[in-house]
Structures are given as C-alpha cells and as structure tokens.
Amino acid sequence: VTTWLINNAVAKVIAVTHAVKEAMIISGIKAEKIAVVHPGQDVRRFQSGARYRADVRAEYNISDEDIVIAAAGKLHPGKGVYELLEAVRQLSETRQNLKVMYIGDGEERYRLPDRAGELGMADRIIMTGYRSDIDRLFSAIDIFALPSKGYESFGMVLIEAMAAGKPVIGAATGGIPEIILDNQSGLLVTPGSVDELATAIERLIGEPDFSQRLIAAGQQAVAENFTDTASASKVVAVLESIRNKNKEDSLCYAKQFH
C-alpha cells in the first residue's frame, strides 16, 4: 500500500542516503520519486575543542598519556561493540595506554564489562551510561569508531565526532560510506573484522600527520554537507523542484485545453 501511494499520490519522498534510496527502489518505489537529502544538525556545540578535556578525563580517571577510543549510541552487538573491545585488546599487547569508552545505554551495558574482565581489560574499559553532554565527552577522546556489523541507514554520531575534530572509523555498510570517504575524511573497515579495525586504530595512532589530514577533511565535509543549514537548503530545493514541476504541468494542461 505504501509503495502504491508513493508512486501514485506523492510528489517526492526524501531518503536520508543513497543507500536508503536503493533499498526503496528495490522495494518497488520509482527512482524519480525519491530525493536524497543527508540529515544535518547544529554542530556548533561539538566544536568546543579541548575545553572540557581535562575535566572529563579527571572524572573517569584518564591520564594525559592514555589514548581513548570511543563508541557511542545504543550498546547492541550489531553496533560492533565487542569487535571494538577485541581490537583494543589486540593493540594493548604493544600499547599499554589504550582505553575504550562506551557512551550510551543498551542491552550490553553490563555484559561488556564482564567480557572486558574475561579479556584482562577491566582497567581499560569506561562505561559512561547515557549522557546528554556527549559533546563534553568527545573533547576527552582521541578516536571515534562506529564498527557496525549490520546495516546503518546513516550515522549521525559520526558527524558529531567529525565536527568535534576526532579521526573516525566506520564500517563500510549502508550509508556510512556516504559520510566517510575512505582514507580522505576517515577510515572504512569491513563489518565484523576485528583485524581491520585494529589496523585502522593503530594507523591513526601511529601516523599523526595522516590523522590530522583526516580530521581537517572531516570537519570540512561536515561544514559543507551535514549541518542543519545545508540539510534545510537541500529540502527547500526539493520543494522548489516540486513547485516548478507543478507549474509546468499546469501550463501543459492549459495548452492542451486550448
């Protein structure tokens, strides 16, 4: 029913990514009915730099020498939370100052510390629970990862991390590759690959100049494509295209009538 309505009674439907558009086409919706507009938001609060870094690090007993890799959102196996833990464990054999921070809540909030204990990483895991001040927490981290194993339609948290000036790693699934250009504004890894995730983290730590280039490109990408202003402008353009088409259709009808 929904497909029929969109194809026959709706001027346009907006998809948040090209990946979502392709899924809609597969479901039977006509391609010409779909416009792609990436979501955006006001990212200014994430551009605080290191303003809160010392306070947040003191709150969670993080030293200046510690390197913190963070994940944020719903703590679910499909988000790759255990793969991130395993990747940090791999790297901890040679890097003793790594910690992993999970920001958010979910079904794995209490299981993750148990698994960390089994891996001998009880002192390397930080569980913040739900926090409304994620912008403050981002000031204290060094790398952000969204290593989802399943389909991600978008990934707004990546936009927030990029705006905060953090190098990002994402799984090459769904709409994430539309946010991260591999080796340009971040790094992409195969969903579920612990080895690739560990390699990506190590590269960001071991090649600081490369990381800085990714950060700069990521901030530019956010400013150009993923702010609330950019998104609103694209929605307005879609609405104007509908209005213009309606005018053309009305003109054609008038000519045919005469």
mmCIF file of C-alpha atoms in Angstrom:
data_model
loop_
_atom_site.group_PDB
_atom_site.id
_atom_site.type_symbol
_atom_site.label_atom_id
_atom_site.label_comp_id
_atom_site.label_asym_id
_atom_site.label_seq_id
_atom_site.Cartn_x
_atom_site.Cartn_y
_atom_site.Cartn_z
ATOM 1 C CA VAL A 1 0.000 0.000 0.000
ATOM 2 C CA THR A 2 2.773 2.442 0.941
ATOM 3 C CA THR A 3 4.631 1.786 -2.308
ATOM 4 C CA TRP A 4 1.475 2.373 -4.371
ATOM 5 C CA LEU A 5 0.727 5.620 -2.532
ATOM 6 C CA ILE A 6 4.242 6.959 -3.065
ATOM 7 C CA ASN A 7 4.250 6.020 -6.739
ATOM 8 C CA ASN A 8 0.787 7.433 -7.458
ATOM 9 C CA ALA A 9 -0.117 10.072 -4.873
ATOM 10 C CA VAL A 10 3.130 11.574 -3.550
ATOM 11 C CA ALA A 11 5.237 14.166 -5.349
ATOM 12 C CA LYS A 12 8.533 13.241 -3.685
ATOM 13 C CA VAL A 13 9.822 11.198 -0.789
ATOM 14 C CA ILE A 14 13.135 12.023 0.858
ATOM 15 C CA ALA A 15 15.703 9.310 1.589
ATOM 16 C CA VAL A 16 18.457 10.065 4.086
ATOM 17 C CA THR A 17 21.151 8.361 1.971
ATOM 18 C CA HIS A 18 21.653 6.910 -1.495
ATOM 19 C CA ALA A 19 21.828 3.507 0.189
ATOM 20 C CA VAL A 20 18.312 4.018 1.528
ATOM 21 C CA LYS A 21 17.198 5.201 -1.913
ATOM 22 C CA GLU A 22 18.481 1.977 -3.477
ATOM 23 C CA ALA A 23 16.612 -0.063 -0.876
ATOM 24 C CA MET A 24 13.439 1.881 -1.650
ATOM 25 C CA ILE A 25 13.853 1.270 -5.389
ATOM 26 C CA ILE A 26 14.272 -2.453 -4.738
ATOM 27 C CA SER A 27 11.006 -2.342 -2.766
ATOM 28 C CA GLY A 28 9.229 -1.032 -5.855
ATOM 29 C CA ILE A 29 9.279 2.747 -5.463
ATOM 30 C CA LYS A 30 10.048 4.652 -8.659
ATOM 31 C CA ALA A 31 13.518 6.230 -8.675
ATOM 32 C CA GLU A 32 12.190 9.584 -9.888
ATOM 33 C CA LYS A 33 10.004 9.799 -6.789
ATOM 34 C CA ILE A 34 12.991 9.737 -4.446
ATOM 35 C CA ALA A 35 15.212 12.661 -3.492
ATOM 36 C CA VAL A 36 18.290 12.161 -1.314
ATOM 37 C CA VAL A 37 18.941 14.654 1.480
ATOM 38 C CA HIS A 38 21.517 13.756 4.096
ATOM 39 C CA PRO A 39 20.419 14.669 7.639
ATOM 40 C CA GLY A 40 22.149 17.576 9.297
ATOM 41 C CA GLN A 41 22.235 19.236 12.662
ATOM 42 C CA ASP A 42 23.613 22.232 14.508
ATOM 43 C CA VAL A 43 27.155 21.028 15.177
ATOM 44 C CA ARG A 44 28.423 24.165 16.917
ATOM 45 C CA ARG A 45 28.270 22.613 20.371
ATOM 46 C CA PHE A 46 30.680 19.886 19.223
ATOM 47 C CA GLN A 47 33.290 22.448 18.216
ATOM 48 C CA SER A 48 34.462 23.228 21.740
ATOM 49 C CA GLY A 49 37.936 21.836 21.109
ATOM 50 C CA ALA A 50 39.740 20.743 24.275
ATOM 51 C CA ARG A 51 37.705 22.962 26.598
ATOM 52 C CA TYR A 52 36.322 20.088 28.665
ATOM 53 C CA ARG A 53 39.113 17.579 28.096
ATOM 54 C CA ALA A 54 40.831 17.881 31.493
ATOM 55 C CA ASP A 55 37.575 17.808 33.475
ATOM 56 C CA VAL A 56 36.145 14.765 31.690
ATOM 57 C CA ARG A 57 39.421 12.885 31.891
ATOM 58 C CA ALA A 58 39.621 13.573 35.614
ATOM 59 C CA GLU A 59 36.022 12.368 36.030
ATOM 60 C CA TYR A 60 36.895 8.985 34.506
ATOM 61 C CA ASN A 61 40.446 8.694 35.840
ATOM 62 C CA ILE A 62 42.028 9.013 32.403
ATOM 63 C CA SER A 63 45.639 10.139 32.368
ATOM 64 C CA ASP A 64 47.154 12.566 29.876
ATOM 65 C CA GLU A 65 49.088 9.670 28.324
ATOM 66 C CA ASP A 66 46.040 7.467 27.795
ATOM 67 C CA ILE A 67 44.629 7.102 24.279
ATOM 68 C CA VAL A 68 40.852 6.751 24.337
ATOM 69 C CA ILE A 69 38.888 5.094 21.536
ATOM 70 C CA ALA A 70 35.166 5.706 21.891
ATOM 71 C CA ALA A 71 31.884 4.338 20.591
ATOM 72 C CA ALA A 72 28.536 5.995 21.245
ATOM 73 C CA GLY A 73 24.886 5.136 20.880
ATOM 74 C CA LYS A 74 22.812 2.078 21.663
ATOM 75 C CA LEU A 75 25.053 -0.643 23.066
ATOM 76 C CA HIS A 76 23.991 -3.580 20.918
ATOM 77 C CA PRO A 77 26.048 -6.429 19.404
ATOM 78 C CA GLY A 78 25.085 -5.237 15.927
ATOM 79 C CA LYS A 79 26.934 -1.988 16.563
ATOM 80 C CA GLY A 80 30.221 -3.883 16.714
ATOM 81 C CA VAL A 81 30.815 -3.122 20.390
ATOM 82 C CA TYR A 82 32.530 -6.449 21.059
ATOM 83 C CA GLU A 83 34.667 -6.193 17.935
ATOM 84 C CA LEU A 84 35.916 -2.839 19.193
ATOM 85 C CA LEU A 85 36.774 -4.374 22.547
ATOM 86 C CA GLU A 86 38.654 -7.210 20.835
ATOM 87 C CA ALA A 87 40.532 -4.775 18.594
ATOM 88 C CA VAL A 88 41.683 -2.742 21.581
ATOM 89 C CA ARG A 89 42.751 -5.964 23.305
ATOM 90 C CA GLN A 90 44.909 -6.856 20.300
ATOM 91 C CA LEU A 91 46.609 -3.483 20.340
ATOM 92 C CA SER A 92 47.025 -3.485 24.119
ATOM 93 C CA GLU A 93 49.725 -6.102 23.802
ATOM 94 C CA THR A 94 52.052 -3.413 22.436
ATOM 95 C CA ARG A 95 50.265 -0.244 23.532
ATOM 96 C CA GLN A 96 49.735 -0.173 27.250
ATOM 97 C CA ASN A 97 47.938 3.188 27.341
ATOM 98 C CA LEU A 98 44.803 2.304 25.356
ATOM 99 C CA LYS A 99 41.322 2.621 26.810
ATOM 100 C CA VAL A 100 37.912 2.110 25.238
ATOM 101 C CA MET A 101 34.941 4.293 26.212
ATOM 102 C CA TYR A 102 31.344 3.258 25.593
ATOM 103 C CA ILE A 103 28.955 6.216 25.681
ATOM 104 C CA GLY A 104 25.310 5.243 25.916
ATOM 105 C CA ASP A 105 22.975 2.608 27.211
ATOM 106 C CA GLY A 106 21.565 -0.662 25.949
ATOM 107 C CA GLU A 107 21.401 -4.377 26.458
ATOM 108 C CA GLU A 108 25.183 -4.807 26.512
ATOM 109 C CA ARG A 109 25.911 -2.142 29.126
ATOM 110 C CA TYR A 110 26.541 -4.701 31.856
ATOM 111 C CA ARG A 111 27.814 -7.530 29.668
ATOM 112 C CA LEU A 112 30.644 -5.520 28.134
ATOM 113 C CA PRO A 113 32.479 -5.022 31.462
ATOM 114 C CA ASP A 114 32.157 -8.748 32.147
ATOM 115 C CA ARG A 115 33.707 -9.534 28.762
ATOM 116 C CA ALA A 116 36.441 -6.977 29.390
ATOM 117 C CA GLY A 117 37.236 -8.737 32.638
ATOM 118 C CA GLU A 118 37.493 -12.077 30.843
ATOM 119 C CA LEU A 119 39.969 -10.487 28.417
ATOM 120 C CA GLY A 120 42.024 -8.995 31.235
ATOM 121 C CA MET A 121 40.886 -5.497 30.287
ATOM 122 C CA ALA A 122 38.824 -4.496 33.311
ATOM 123 C CA ASP A 123 41.002 -1.428 33.827
ATOM 124 C CA ARG A 124 40.783 -0.390 30.174
ATOM 125 C CA ILE A 125 37.023 -0.069 29.733
ATOM 126 C CA ILE A 126 34.958 3.004 30.598
ATOM 127 C CA MET A 127 31.168 2.797 30.703
ATOM 128 C CA THR A 128 29.544 6.233 30.884
ATOM 129 C CA GLY A 129 25.906 5.188 30.588
ATOM 130 C CA TYR A 130 23.523 7.616 28.931
ATOM 131 C CA ARG A 131 24.912 11.142 28.756
ATOM 132 C CA SER A 132 23.192 14.203 27.339
ATOM 133 C CA ASP A 133 26.529 16.042 27.218
ATOM 134 C CA ILE A 134 28.174 13.865 24.574
ATOM 135 C CA ASP A 135 29.915 16.962 23.234
ATOM 136 C CA ARG A 136 31.838 17.257 26.523
ATOM 137 C CA LEU A 137 32.797 13.584 26.410
ATOM 138 C CA PHE A 138 34.029 13.903 22.839
ATOM 139 C CA SER A 139 36.528 16.525 23.961
ATOM 140 C CA ALA A 140 38.226 13.855 26.086
ATOM 141 C CA ILE A 141 38.543 11.109 23.466
ATOM 142 C CA ASP A 142 41.162 10.598 20.751
ATOM 143 C CA ILE A 143 39.489 8.335 18.169
ATOM 144 C CA PHE A 144 35.851 7.563 17.423
ATOM 145 C CA ALA A 145 34.605 4.283 15.943
ATOM 146 C CA LEU A 146 31.269 3.055 14.596
ATOM 147 C CA PRO A 147 32.172 -0.525 13.551
ATOM 148 C CA SER A 148 28.609 -1.715 12.937
ATOM 149 C CA LYS A 149 28.110 -5.264 11.742
ATOM 150 C CA GLY A 150 24.610 -4.653 10.406
ATOM 151 C CA TYR A 151 23.007 -2.129 8.087
ATOM 152 C CA GLU A 152 23.310 1.524 9.108
ATOM 153 C CA SER A 153 20.963 3.859 7.253
ATOM 154 C CA PHE A 154 23.121 6.823 8.293
ATOM 155 C CA GLY A 155 25.265 7.503 11.374
ATOM 156 C CA MET A 156 24.712 10.963 12.848
ATOM 157 C CA VAL A 157 27.150 10.234 15.661
ATOM 158 C CA LEU A 158 29.951 10.130 13.072
ATOM 159 C CA ILE A 159 29.009 13.667 12.013
ATOM 160 C CA GLU A 160 29.219 14.780 15.630
ATOM 161 C CA ALA A 161 32.632 13.177 16.137
ATOM 162 C CA MET A 162 33.978 14.685 12.913
ATOM 163 C CA ALA A 163 32.673 18.112 13.936
ATOM 164 C CA ALA A 164 34.446 17.646 17.265
ATOM 165 C CA GLY A 165 37.732 17.204 15.425
ATOM 166 C CA LYS A 166 38.205 13.478 16.007
ATOM 167 C CA PRO A 167 39.515 10.960 13.469
ATOM 168 C CA VAL A 168 36.760 8.466 12.727
ATOM 169 C CA ILE A 169 36.490 4.822 11.748
ATOM 170 C CA GLY A 170 33.293 3.377 10.331
ATOM 171 C CA ALA A 171 32.088 0.095 8.929
ATOM 172 C CA ALA A 172 31.557 0.049 5.170
ATOM 173 C CA THR A 173 27.833 -0.623 5.400
ATOM 174 C CA GLY A 174 24.650 1.219 4.486
ATOM 175 C CA GLY A 175 25.015 4.987 4.455
ATOM 176 C CA ILE A 176 28.298 5.190 6.377
ATOM 177 C CA PRO A 177 30.450 5.372 3.201
ATOM 178 C CA GLU A 178 28.434 8.467 2.243
ATOM 179 C CA ILE A 179 29.738 10.150 5.401
ATOM 180 C CA ILE A 180 33.294 8.809 5.429
ATOM 181 C CA LEU A 181 35.418 8.928 2.294
ATOM 182 C CA ASP A 182 37.958 6.189 2.943
ATOM 183 C CA ASN A 183 41.487 7.496 3.536
ATOM 184 C CA GLN A 184 40.226 11.044 2.990
ATOM 185 C CA SER A 185 37.868 12.025 5.796
ATOM 186 C CA GLY A 186 38.131 8.828 7.850
ATOM 187 C CA LEU A 187 38.764 5.110 7.572
ATOM 188 C CA LEU A 188 36.351 2.383 6.499
ATOM 189 C CA VAL A 189 36.611 -1.233 7.614
ATOM 190 C CA THR A 190 34.805 -4.415 6.692
ATOM 191 C CA PRO A 191 31.855 -5.004 9.048
ATOM 192 C CA GLY A 192 32.784 -7.528 11.718
ATOM 193 C CA SER A 193 36.536 -7.511 11.005
ATOM 194 C CA VAL A 194 38.461 -7.160 14.261
ATOM 195 C CA ASP A 195 41.803 -7.238 12.441
ATOM 196 C CA GLU A 196 40.878 -4.384 10.087
ATOM 197 C CA LEU A 197 39.528 -2.363 12.984
ATOM 198 C CA ALA A 198 42.719 -2.876 14.983
ATOM 199 C CA THR A 199 44.822 -1.928 11.956
ATOM 200 C CA ALA A 200 42.796 1.246 11.447
ATOM 201 C CA ILE A 201 43.169 2.274 15.095
ATOM 202 C CA GLU A 202 46.901 1.603 15.002
ATOM 203 C CA ARG A 203 47.279 3.654 11.845
ATOM 204 C CA LEU A 204 45.525 6.651 13.380
ATOM 205 C CA ILE A 205 47.740 6.442 16.445
ATOM 206 C CA GLY A 206 50.970 5.744 14.610
ATOM 207 C CA GLU A 207 50.537 8.296 11.820
ATOM 208 C CA PRO A 208 49.569 11.599 13.492
ATOM 209 C CA ASP A 209 50.036 13.686 10.347
ATOM 210 C CA PHE A 210 47.692 11.389 8.453
ATOM 211 C CA SER A 211 45.173 11.620 11.299
ATOM 212 C CA GLN A 212 45.295 15.401 11.205
ATOM 213 C CA ARG A 213 44.593 15.386 7.470
ATOM 214 C CA LEU A 214 41.567 13.160 8.051
ATOM 215 C CA ILE A 215 40.354 15.463 10.820
ATOM 216 C CA ALA A 216 40.621 18.567 8.645
ATOM 217 C CA ALA A 217 38.840 16.874 5.733
ATOM 218 C CA GLY A 218 36.155 15.545 8.064
ATOM 219 C CA GLN A 219 35.450 18.969 9.525
ATOM 220 C CA GLN A 220 35.221 20.438 6.037
ATOM 221 C CA ALA A 221 32.828 17.676 4.926
ATOM 222 C CA VAL A 222 30.578 18.360 7.906
ATOM 223 C CA ALA A 223 30.576 22.114 7.253
ATOM 224 C CA GLU A 224 29.696 21.635 3.584
ATOM 225 C CA ASN A 225 27.253 18.736 3.712
ATOM 226 C CA PHE A 226 25.966 17.802 7.150
ATOM 227 C CA THR A 227 24.921 20.941 9.026
ATOM 228 C CA ASP A 228 21.291 21.786 9.704
ATOM 229 C CA THR A 229 21.636 24.711 7.314
ATOM 230 C CA ALA A 230 22.967 22.529 4.484
ATOM 231 C CA SER A 231 20.215 19.962 5.016
ATOM 232 C CA ALA A 232 17.493 22.597 5.137
ATOM 233 C CA SER A 233 18.745 24.155 1.905
ATOM 234 C CA LYS A 234 18.531 20.803 0.142
ATOM 235 C CA VAL A 235 14.992 20.202 1.406
ATOM 236 C CA VAL A 236 13.989 23.645 0.152
ATOM 237 C CA ALA A 237 15.491 22.773 -3.243
ATOM 238 C CA VAL A 238 13.368 19.609 -3.362
ATOM 239 C CA LEU A 239 10.220 21.574 -2.522
ATOM 240 C CA GLU A 240 11.041 24.164 -5.170
ATOM 241 C CA SER A 241 11.517 21.431 -7.769
ATOM 242 C CA ILE A 242 8.058 20.099 -6.910
ATOM 243 C CA ARG A 243 6.536 23.562 -7.193
ATOM 244 C CA ASN A 244 8.231 24.187 -10.534
ATOM 245 C CA LYS A 245 7.053 20.839 -11.886
ATOM 246 C CA ASN A 246 3.502 21.611 -10.787
ATOM 247 C CA LYS A 247 3.680 24.924 -12.658
ATOM 248 C CA GLU A 248 4.925 23.149 -15.798
ATOM 249 C CA ASP A 249 2.207 20.503 -15.510
ATOM 250 C CA SER A 250 -0.449 23.215 -15.120
ATOM 251 C CA LEU A 251 0.898 25.064 -18.169
ATOM 252 C CA CYS A 252 0.866 21.899 -20.265
ATOM 253 C CA TYR A 253 -2.712 21.205 -19.207
ATOM 254 C CA ALA A 254 -3.753 24.754 -20.113
ATOM 255 C CA LYS A 255 -2.169 24.452 -23.566
ATOM 256 C CA GLN A 256 -3.889 21.148 -24.170
ATOM 257 C CA PHE A 257 -7.204 22.602 -23.054
ATOM 258 C CA HIS A 258 -6.965 25.415 -25.573
#
